[in-house]
């Protein structure tokens, strides 16, 4: 938490860097205030955990006799009282970091007020930092069996609301940076759905992470989460870098600067279209592979022994599926919904006429162009030849579990 706040300080400064503009000032102030409040709430939750356990060590220390939070958590018969309040406060703090609804309202203003390069950092590095912390907490601090279903179901509801709200808001947005901000909110919902499925299925009962080896489904879904965080850097950052290149000609507050981009700079337009298709989850790009792994992992968890039962010829129905199956369906439907606003960018770039004042070829800006090309190539490579990266993510998942 300490290192996360140290990193956040620089983010606050970068967001408010263009304070001379109304959008930059508003976005910077709002992001700082909301971020400070959420950090205070999370720290208060951590202080309650200290009050409850007497220390903040995750694992027990036999040398000092200190009982770790993980062991103390596992000893509880139900998740009530002080630990429940503390854990909720900590989750609220991380919900802001990952832009989960209803704690997302500062993100669109921060993205649109900051420069595109800073917005790209917000959408990738900052979000990854929040999710890494969230994964560590949710995987290591397992709720007891009779309480896990309650709050993991709540996390699942937040995931569905987050992805749906993000996509619906992006549909009505005409500002490219705000659209990508809402897209980031939707992607946060996808990853929260995977986390909810992981917790609801693997914690408690026979598949308790603390008392037995992690299930194949748990390894799969955690691998998918890490893979999604890694490849998201390529196509999300690449999209913001294209907007940064357009900003060298002036403000990009609507989709008009993107009009006719294919005529002005075909390579950049194709790169941007690759990023949009990957964000939508179109094969064979990296975004498709990450969503395929996420949805596949959630379905595998929700099905349990259903596939074996079907193979054995036993009777089985959809009603026997775990409730997390509907999370996978929500991710699929929201991904289909997102196609509308991602493809709209492609239509504007390839079929509309450039506006007055933006008809000349884009400036060279070789560093920006090289970065965009690297992101575009990475988006394709990680989608077509992703085996090696998936293996690395799998090893990272084993280390967490």
Short mmCIF file of C-alpha atoms in Angstrom, two decimals:
data_model
loop_
_atom_site.label_atom_id
_atom_site.label_comp_id
_atom_site.label_asym_id
_atom_site.label_seq_id
_atom_site.Cartn_x
_atom_site.Cartn_y
_atom_site.Cartn_z
CA UNK A 1 0.00 0.00 0.00
CA UNK A 2 2.86 2.37 0.86
CA UNK A 3 4.62 1.88 -2.48
CA UNK A 4 1.31 2.24 -4.30
CA UNK A 5 0.74 5.65 -2.72
CA UNK A 6 4.29 6.76 -3.55
CA UNK A 7 3.63 5.88 -7.19
CA UNK A 8 0.25 7.63 -7.05
CA UNK A 9 1.84 10.95 -6.05
CA UNK A 10 3.60 11.21 -9.40
CA UNK A 11 0.37 10.25 -11.19
CA UNK A 12 -1.50 13.12 -9.49
CA UNK A 13 1.14 15.58 -10.69
CA UNK A 14 1.12 14.25 -14.25
CA UNK A 15 -2.68 14.39 -14.50
CA UNK A 16 -2.69 18.05 -13.43
CA UNK A 17 0.29 18.96 -15.62
CA UNK A 18 -1.94 20.91 -18.05
CA UNK A 19 -3.53 22.94 -15.28
CA UNK A 20 -3.77 26.00 -17.54
CA UNK A 21 -6.70 24.36 -19.35
CA UNK A 22 -10.11 23.98 -17.64
CA UNK A 23 -10.19 20.26 -18.42
CA UNK A 24 -6.69 19.69 -17.04
CA UNK A 25 -7.37 21.64 -13.85
CA UNK A 26 -10.69 19.91 -13.23
CA UNK A 27 -9.33 16.45 -13.98
CA UNK A 28 -6.25 16.95 -11.80
CA UNK A 29 -8.13 18.32 -8.80
CA UNK A 30 -10.89 15.71 -8.99
CA UNK A 31 -8.44 12.84 -9.39
CA UNK A 32 -6.32 14.06 -6.47
CA UNK A 33 -9.26 14.58 -4.10
CA UNK A 34 -10.95 11.28 -4.90
CA UNK A 35 -7.60 9.47 -4.81
CA UNK A 36 -6.70 10.98 -1.44
CA UNK A 37 -10.07 10.07 0.06
CA UNK A 38 -9.92 6.50 -1.25
CA UNK A 39 -6.38 6.11 0.09
CA UNK A 40 -7.51 7.38 3.49
CA UNK A 41 -10.38 4.88 3.50
CA UNK A 42 -8.02 2.02 2.59
CA UNK A 43 -5.52 3.05 5.27
CA UNK A 44 -8.32 3.21 7.83
CA UNK A 45 -9.27 -0.33 6.84
CA UNK A 46 -5.66 -1.44 7.29
CA UNK A 47 -5.58 0.19 10.73
CA UNK A 48 -8.71 -1.78 11.66
CA UNK A 49 -6.98 -4.98 10.53
CA UNK A 50 -4.06 -4.07 12.80
CA UNK A 51 -6.47 -3.42 15.68
CA UNK A 52 -8.12 -6.79 15.07
CA UNK A 53 -4.98 -8.93 14.64
CA UNK A 54 -2.26 -6.98 16.43
CA UNK A 55 0.06 -7.01 13.39
CA UNK A 56 -0.09 -6.73 9.61
CA UNK A 57 2.01 -9.78 8.74
CA UNK A 58 0.31 -11.89 6.08
CA UNK A 59 1.96 -15.15 7.15
CA UNK A 60 2.54 -16.34 10.72
CA UNK A 61 6.03 -16.10 12.22
CA UNK A 62 6.87 -19.04 14.46
CA UNK A 63 10.03 -17.33 15.73
CA UNK A 64 8.16 -14.34 17.17
CA UNK A 65 4.88 -16.12 17.80
CA UNK A 66 2.95 -13.63 15.70
CA UNK A 67 -0.18 -14.96 14.02
CA UNK A 68 -0.47 -13.80 10.41
CA UNK A 69 -3.59 -12.37 8.85
CA UNK A 70 -4.00 -15.40 6.58
CA UNK A 71 -4.08 -17.88 9.47
CA UNK A 72 -6.27 -15.63 11.62
CA UNK A 73 -8.64 -15.16 8.70
CA UNK A 74 -8.90 -18.92 8.14
CA UNK A 75 -9.77 -19.50 11.81
CA UNK A 76 -12.89 -17.32 11.65
CA UNK A 77 -16.23 -19.10 11.56
CA UNK A 78 -17.91 -16.21 9.73
CA UNK A 79 -16.92 -12.91 8.16
CA UNK A 80 -18.61 -10.41 10.48
CA UNK A 81 -17.84 -7.40 12.64
CA UNK A 82 -14.50 -5.62 12.60
CA UNK A 83 -12.69 -7.75 9.96
CA UNK A 84 -15.62 -7.39 7.56
CA UNK A 85 -15.64 -3.58 7.92
CA UNK A 86 -11.85 -3.43 7.58
CA UNK A 87 -11.81 -5.62 4.49
CA UNK A 88 -14.59 -3.58 2.84
CA UNK A 89 -12.64 -0.36 3.44
CA UNK A 90 -9.51 -1.86 1.88
CA UNK A 91 -11.51 -3.04 -1.13
CA UNK A 92 -12.95 0.47 -1.59
CA UNK A 93 -9.42 1.86 -1.79
CA UNK A 94 -8.39 -0.65 -4.43
CA UNK A 95 -11.68 -0.17 -6.30
CA UNK A 96 -10.63 3.42 -6.99
CA UNK A 97 -7.20 2.31 -8.18
CA UNK A 98 -8.73 -0.04 -10.76
CA UNK A 99 -11.64 2.32 -11.67
CA UNK A 100 -14.38 -0.06 -10.57
CA UNK A 101 -17.95 1.25 -10.40
CA UNK A 102 -19.17 3.16 -8.47
CA UNK A 103 -15.69 4.51 -7.67
CA UNK A 104 -14.81 5.29 -11.28
CA UNK A 105 -16.24 8.81 -11.65
CA UNK A 106 -12.87 10.60 -11.46
CA UNK A 107 -11.27 8.47 -14.18
CA UNK A 108 -12.97 9.93 -17.32
CA UNK A 109 -12.18 13.52 -16.29
CA UNK A 110 -8.60 12.59 -15.44
CA UNK A 111 -8.08 10.85 -18.79
CA UNK A 112 -9.59 13.66 -20.85
CA UNK A 113 -7.80 16.40 -18.90
CA UNK A 114 -4.36 14.80 -19.03
CA UNK A 115 -2.18 14.46 -22.10
CA UNK A 116 -2.65 11.27 -24.09
CA UNK A 117 0.70 9.83 -22.99
CA UNK A 118 -0.20 10.36 -19.32
CA UNK A 119 -3.65 8.89 -19.94
CA UNK A 120 -1.92 5.85 -21.42
CA UNK A 121 0.07 5.42 -18.21
CA UNK A 122 -3.14 5.74 -16.18
CA UNK A 123 -4.85 3.07 -18.28
CA UNK A 124 -1.97 0.59 -18.11
CA UNK A 125 0.68 0.93 -15.41
CA UNK A 126 -1.55 2.54 -12.78
CA UNK A 127 -4.37 0.06 -13.33
CA UNK A 128 -1.98 -2.91 -13.33
CA UNK A 129 -0.53 -1.70 -10.04
CA UNK A 130 -3.99 -1.65 -8.47
CA UNK A 131 -4.93 -5.08 -9.78
CA UNK A 132 -1.69 -6.67 -8.63
CA UNK A 133 -2.39 -5.43 -5.11
CA UNK A 134 -5.99 -6.59 -5.33
CA UNK A 135 -4.98 -10.05 -6.54
CA UNK A 136 -2.47 -10.42 -3.73
CA UNK A 137 -5.06 -9.49 -1.10
CA UNK A 138 -7.93 -11.57 -2.48
CA UNK A 139 -5.82 -14.68 -3.07
CA UNK A 140 -3.86 -14.59 0.18
CA UNK A 141 -6.61 -13.38 2.54
CA UNK A 142 -9.20 -16.09 1.92
CA UNK A 143 -12.63 -15.60 3.44
CA UNK A 144 -14.15 -18.46 5.49
CA UNK A 145 -16.38 -20.91 3.67
CA UNK A 146 -19.69 -19.67 5.07
CA UNK A 147 -18.92 -16.03 4.33
CA UNK A 148 -17.01 -16.20 1.07
CA UNK A 149 -20.06 -16.68 -1.17
CA UNK A 150 -21.65 -13.49 0.16
CA UNK A 151 -18.90 -11.00 -0.51
CA UNK A 152 -17.59 -12.77 -3.61
CA UNK A 153 -21.12 -12.55 -5.03
CA UNK A 154 -21.00 -8.83 -4.20
CA UNK A 155 -17.71 -8.55 -6.07
CA UNK A 156 -19.34 -10.31 -9.01
CA UNK A 157 -22.19 -7.79 -9.02
CA UNK A 158 -19.69 -4.92 -8.96
CA UNK A 159 -17.88 -6.54 -11.91
CA UNK A 160 -21.05 -6.77 -14.02
CA UNK A 161 -22.07 -3.19 -13.18
CA UNK A 162 -18.56 -1.94 -13.95
CA UNK A 163 -18.24 -3.59 -17.37
CA UNK A 164 -21.80 -2.69 -18.41
CA UNK A 165 -21.57 0.93 -17.29
CA UNK A 166 -18.17 1.35 -18.95
CA UNK A 167 -19.40 0.07 -22.31
CA UNK A 168 -22.68 2.00 -22.25
CA UNK A 169 -20.87 5.24 -21.37
CA UNK A 170 -18.30 4.64 -24.13
CA UNK A 171 -21.11 4.19 -26.66
CA UNK A 172 -22.35 7.73 -26.03
CA UNK A 173 -18.91 9.37 -25.82
CA UNK A 174 -17.57 11.49 -28.69
CA UNK A 175 -14.25 12.29 -26.98
CA UNK A 176 -11.67 9.60 -27.90
CA UNK A 177 -9.84 9.85 -24.58
CA UNK A 178 -13.07 9.64 -22.58
CA UNK A 179 -14.14 6.71 -24.73
CA UNK A 180 -10.88 4.91 -23.95
CA UNK A 181 -11.34 5.82 -20.28
CA UNK A 182 -14.74 4.15 -20.22
CA UNK A 183 -13.20 1.26 -22.13
CA UNK A 184 -10.66 0.90 -19.32
CA UNK A 185 -13.52 0.82 -16.81
CA UNK A 186 -15.15 -1.98 -18.82
CA UNK A 187 -11.89 -3.94 -18.89
CA UNK A 188 -11.63 -3.50 -15.11
CA UNK A 189 -15.04 -5.16 -14.93
CA UNK A 190 -13.81 -8.11 -16.99
CA UNK A 191 -10.89 -8.66 -14.64
CA UNK A 192 -13.04 -8.22 -11.52
CA UNK A 193 -15.39 -10.89 -12.89
CA UNK A 194 -12.44 -13.27 -13.16
CA UNK A 195 -11.36 -12.44 -9.61
CA UNK A 196 -14.88 -13.03 -8.30
CA UNK A 197 -15.02 -16.41 -10.03
CA UNK A 198 -11.62 -17.37 -8.66
CA UNK A 199 -12.60 -16.49 -5.11
CA UNK A 200 -16.11 -17.94 -5.14
CA UNK A 201 -15.02 -21.31 -6.50
CA UNK A 202 -11.58 -21.85 -5.00
CA UNK A 203 -12.02 -20.49 -1.48
CA UNK A 204 -13.82 -22.52 1.11
CA UNK A 205 -14.89 -26.14 1.05
CA UNK A 206 -12.90 -28.84 -0.69
CA UNK A 207 -11.04 -26.46 -2.99
CA UNK A 208 -9.70 -24.22 -0.23
CA UNK A 209 -6.51 -22.55 -1.50
CA UNK A 210 -5.08 -22.58 2.01
CA UNK A 211 -5.59 -26.28 2.63
CA UNK A 212 -5.02 -27.93 -0.74
CA UNK A 213 -3.28 -27.51 -4.04
CA UNK A 214 -4.88 -24.87 -6.30
CA UNK A 215 -7.24 -26.25 -8.90
CA UNK A 216 -6.42 -26.25 -12.61
CA UNK A 217 -9.19 -23.71 -13.10
CA UNK A 218 -7.66 -21.43 -10.47
CA UNK A 219 -4.29 -21.57 -12.19
CA UNK A 220 -5.95 -20.97 -15.56
CA UNK A 221 -7.90 -17.92 -14.49
CA UNK A 222 -5.05 -16.31 -12.58
CA UNK A 223 -2.80 -16.90 -15.60
CA UNK A 224 -5.45 -15.22 -17.77
CA UNK A 225 -5.59 -12.22 -15.43
CA UNK A 226 -1.84 -11.72 -15.51
CA UNK A 227 -1.73 -12.24 -19.29
CA UNK A 228 -4.50 -9.67 -19.77
CA UNK A 229 -2.65 -7.11 -17.64
CA UNK A 230 0.53 -7.63 -19.69
CA UNK A 231 -0.94 -7.48 -23.20
CA UNK A 232 -3.26 -4.62 -22.26
CA UNK A 233 -0.15 -2.44 -22.14
CA UNK A 234 0.44 -3.03 -25.87
CA UNK A 235 -2.93 -2.17 -27.38
CA UNK A 236 -4.25 0.29 -24.79
CA UNK A 237 -1.04 2.30 -24.61
CA UNK A 238 -0.73 2.13 -28.40
CA UNK A 239 -4.19 3.69 -28.83
CA UNK A 240 -3.29 6.58 -26.55
CA UNK A 241 0.02 7.10 -28.37
CA UNK A 242 -1.87 7.51 -31.64
CA UNK A 243 -3.95 10.22 -29.97
CA UNK A 244 -0.71 11.77 -28.69
CA UNK A 245 0.56 11.92 -32.28
CA UNK A 246 -2.66 13.67 -33.34
CA UNK A 247 -2.29 16.11 -30.44
CA UNK A 248 0.87 17.49 -32.05
CA UNK A 249 -1.52 19.26 -34.46
CA UNK A 250 -3.89 20.54 -31.80
CA UNK A 251 -6.49 19.44 -29.29
CA UNK A 252 -8.21 16.06 -29.72
CA UNK A 253 -11.49 16.61 -27.88
CA UNK A 254 -13.72 14.75 -30.34
CA UNK A 255 -13.46 12.22 -33.16
CA UNK A 256 -13.04 14.89 -35.89
CA UNK A 257 -9.19 14.75 -35.85
CA UNK A 258 -9.44 11.01 -36.59
CA UNK A 259 -11.52 11.60 -39.73
CA UNK A 260 -9.73 10.47 -42.88
CA UNK A 261 -6.63 9.37 -40.97
CA UNK A 262 -6.17 6.48 -43.42
CA UNK A 263 -5.63 8.99 -46.25
CA UNK A 264 -3.19 11.10 -44.27
CA UNK A 265 -1.15 8.31 -42.66
CA UNK A 266 -2.22 4.76 -43.61
CA UNK A 267 0.25 2.98 -41.32
CA UNK A 268 -0.86 4.89 -38.23
CA UNK A 269 -4.52 4.36 -39.16
CA UNK A 270 -3.98 0.61 -39.55
CA UNK A 271 -2.14 0.53 -36.22
CA UNK A 272 -5.02 2.33 -34.50
CA UNK A 273 -7.51 -0.08 -36.07
CA UNK A 274 -5.46 -3.02 -34.78
CA UNK A 275 -5.62 -1.55 -31.28
CA UNK A 276 -9.40 -1.07 -31.52
CA UNK A 277 -9.95 -4.63 -32.76
CA UNK A 278 -7.75 -6.00 -29.99
CA UNK A 279 -9.65 -4.02 -27.35
CA UNK A 280 -12.86 -5.50 -28.73
CA UNK A 281 -11.42 -9.01 -28.56
CA UNK A 282 -11.30 -9.82 -32.27
CA UNK A 283 -9.07 -12.77 -33.31
CA UNK A 284 -6.23 -13.36 -33.85
CA UNK A 285 -5.03 -10.40 -31.78
CA UNK A 286 -3.78 -10.33 -28.19
CA UNK A 287 -7.06 -8.92 -26.88
CA UNK A 288 -8.92 -11.95 -28.21
CA UNK A 289 -6.51 -14.38 -26.58
CA UNK A 290 -6.72 -12.62 -23.19
CA UNK A 291 -10.53 -12.55 -23.24
CA UNK A 292 -10.65 -16.15 -24.44
CA UNK A 293 -8.52 -17.19 -21.48
CA UNK A 294 -10.60 -15.11 -19.04
CA UNK A 295 -13.95 -16.43 -20.25
CA UNK A 296 -12.62 -19.98 -20.57
CA UNK A 297 -11.27 -19.91 -17.03
CA UNK A 298 -14.54 -18.63 -15.57
CA UNK A 299 -16.55 -21.23 -17.50
CA UNK A 300 -14.20 -24.00 -16.34
CA UNK A 301 -14.65 -22.88 -12.74
CA UNK A 302 -18.42 -22.56 -12.97
CA UNK A 303 -18.80 -25.95 -14.65
CA UNK A 304 -16.82 -27.83 -12.01
CA UNK A 305 -17.19 -31.55 -12.72
CA UNK A 306 -19.84 -30.98 -15.40
CA UNK A 307 -17.55 -31.76 -18.33
CA UNK A 308 -16.52 -35.06 -16.75
CA UNK A 309 -20.18 -35.87 -16.07
CA UNK A 310 -21.12 -35.18 -19.68
CA UNK A 311 -18.25 -37.31 -20.96
CA UNK A 312 -19.39 -40.15 -18.68
CA UNK A 313 -22.93 -39.89 -20.03
CA UNK A 314 -24.46 -38.73 -16.75
CA UNK A 315 -27.39 -36.34 -16.69
CA UNK A 316 -26.54 -32.66 -16.36
CA UNK A 317 -28.34 -29.34 -16.84
CA UNK A 318 -27.50 -25.64 -16.99
CA UNK A 319 -29.07 -25.19 -13.58
CA UNK A 320 -26.19 -27.15 -12.05
CA UNK A 321 -23.71 -24.47 -13.15
CA UNK A 322 -22.18 -22.30 -10.45
CA UNK A 323 -23.46 -18.70 -10.43
CA UNK A 324 -20.12 -17.51 -11.80
CA UNK A 325 -21.17 -18.87 -15.21
CA UNK A 326 -23.27 -15.73 -15.63
CA UNK A 327 -20.13 -13.66 -15.14
CA UNK A 328 -18.60 -15.36 -18.19
CA UNK A 329 -21.79 -14.68 -20.15
CA UNK A 330 -21.69 -11.02 -19.07
CA UNK A 331 -18.10 -10.66 -20.26
CA UNK A 332 -19.04 -12.18 -23.63
CA UNK A 333 -22.11 -9.96 -24.13
CA UNK A 334 -20.27 -6.81 -23.06
CA UNK A 335 -17.41 -7.62 -25.43
CA UNK A 336 -19.94 -7.88 -28.25
CA UNK A 337 -21.46 -4.55 -27.18
CA UNK A 338 -18.05 -2.86 -27.23
CA UNK A 339 -17.65 -3.68 -30.93
CA UNK A 340 -20.00 -0.82 -31.80
CA UNK A 341 -17.82 2.00 -30.49
CA UNK A 342 -14.50 0.39 -31.42
CA UNK A 343 -15.59 -0.18 -35.02
CA UNK A 344 -16.94 3.38 -35.12
CA UNK A 345 -13.36 4.62 -34.82
CA UNK A 346 -12.41 2.48 -37.83
CA UNK A 347 -15.30 3.86 -39.89
CA UNK A 348 -14.26 7.43 -39.06
CA UNK A 349 -10.62 6.81 -39.99
CA UNK A 350 -11.22 4.95 -43.26
CA UNK A 351 -14.45 6.34 -44.67
CA UNK A 352 -14.75 9.96 -43.55
CA UNK A 353 -13.07 12.99 -45.13
CA UNK A 354 -10.35 14.85 -43.19
CA UNK A 355 -11.53 18.10 -41.63
CA UNK A 356 -10.19 21.51 -42.60
CA UNK A 357 -6.76 22.15 -41.09
CA UNK A 358 -5.96 18.44 -40.69
CA UNK A 359 -5.44 17.30 -44.27
CA UNK A 360 -1.66 17.26 -44.45
CA UNK A 361 0.38 14.17 -43.52
CA UNK A 362 1.14 13.83 -39.82
CA UNK A 363 4.51 15.02 -38.55
CA UNK A 364 7.29 12.45 -38.39
CA UNK A 365 7.77 12.29 -34.58
CA UNK A 366 9.85 9.15 -34.98
CA UNK A 367 9.93 8.23 -31.30
CA UNK A 368 6.13 8.28 -31.12
CA UNK A 369 5.82 6.39 -34.38
CA UNK A 370 8.33 3.75 -33.30
CA UNK A 371 6.45 3.26 -30.03
CA UNK A 372 3.15 2.88 -31.91
CA UNK A 373 4.66 0.33 -34.30
CA UNK A 374 6.14 -1.68 -31.43
CA UNK A 375 2.75 -1.74 -29.70
CA UNK A 376 1.00 -2.79 -32.93
CA UNK A 377 3.50 -5.57 -33.65
CA UNK A 378 3.29 -6.74 -30.04
CA UNK A 379 -0.51 -6.83 -30.23
CA UNK A 380 -0.33 -9.15 -33.24
CA UNK A 381 2.54 -11.32 -31.97
CA UNK A 382 1.04 -11.84 -28.50
CA UNK A 383 -2.18 -12.95 -30.17
CA UNK A 384 -0.72 -15.34 -32.73
CA UNK A 385 2.35 -16.62 -30.86
CA UNK A 386 1.36 -16.26 -27.23
CA UNK A 387 2.56 -19.62 -25.86
CA UNK A 388 5.80 -18.36 -24.36
CA UNK A 389 4.17 -15.36 -22.67
CA UNK A 390 1.33 -17.53 -21.35
CA UNK A 391 3.90 -19.89 -19.82
CA UNK A 392 5.60 -16.96 -18.09
CA UNK A 393 2.23 -15.77 -16.77
CA UNK A 394 1.45 -19.32 -15.62
CA UNK A 395 4.66 -19.44 -13.59
CA UNK A 396 3.78 -16.06 -12.07
CA UNK A 397 0.31 -17.40 -11.18
CA UNK A 398 1.84 -20.41 -9.43
CA UNK A 399 4.02 -18.07 -7.38
CA UNK A 400 0.93 -16.13 -6.24
CA UNK A 401 -1.11 -19.25 -5.43
#
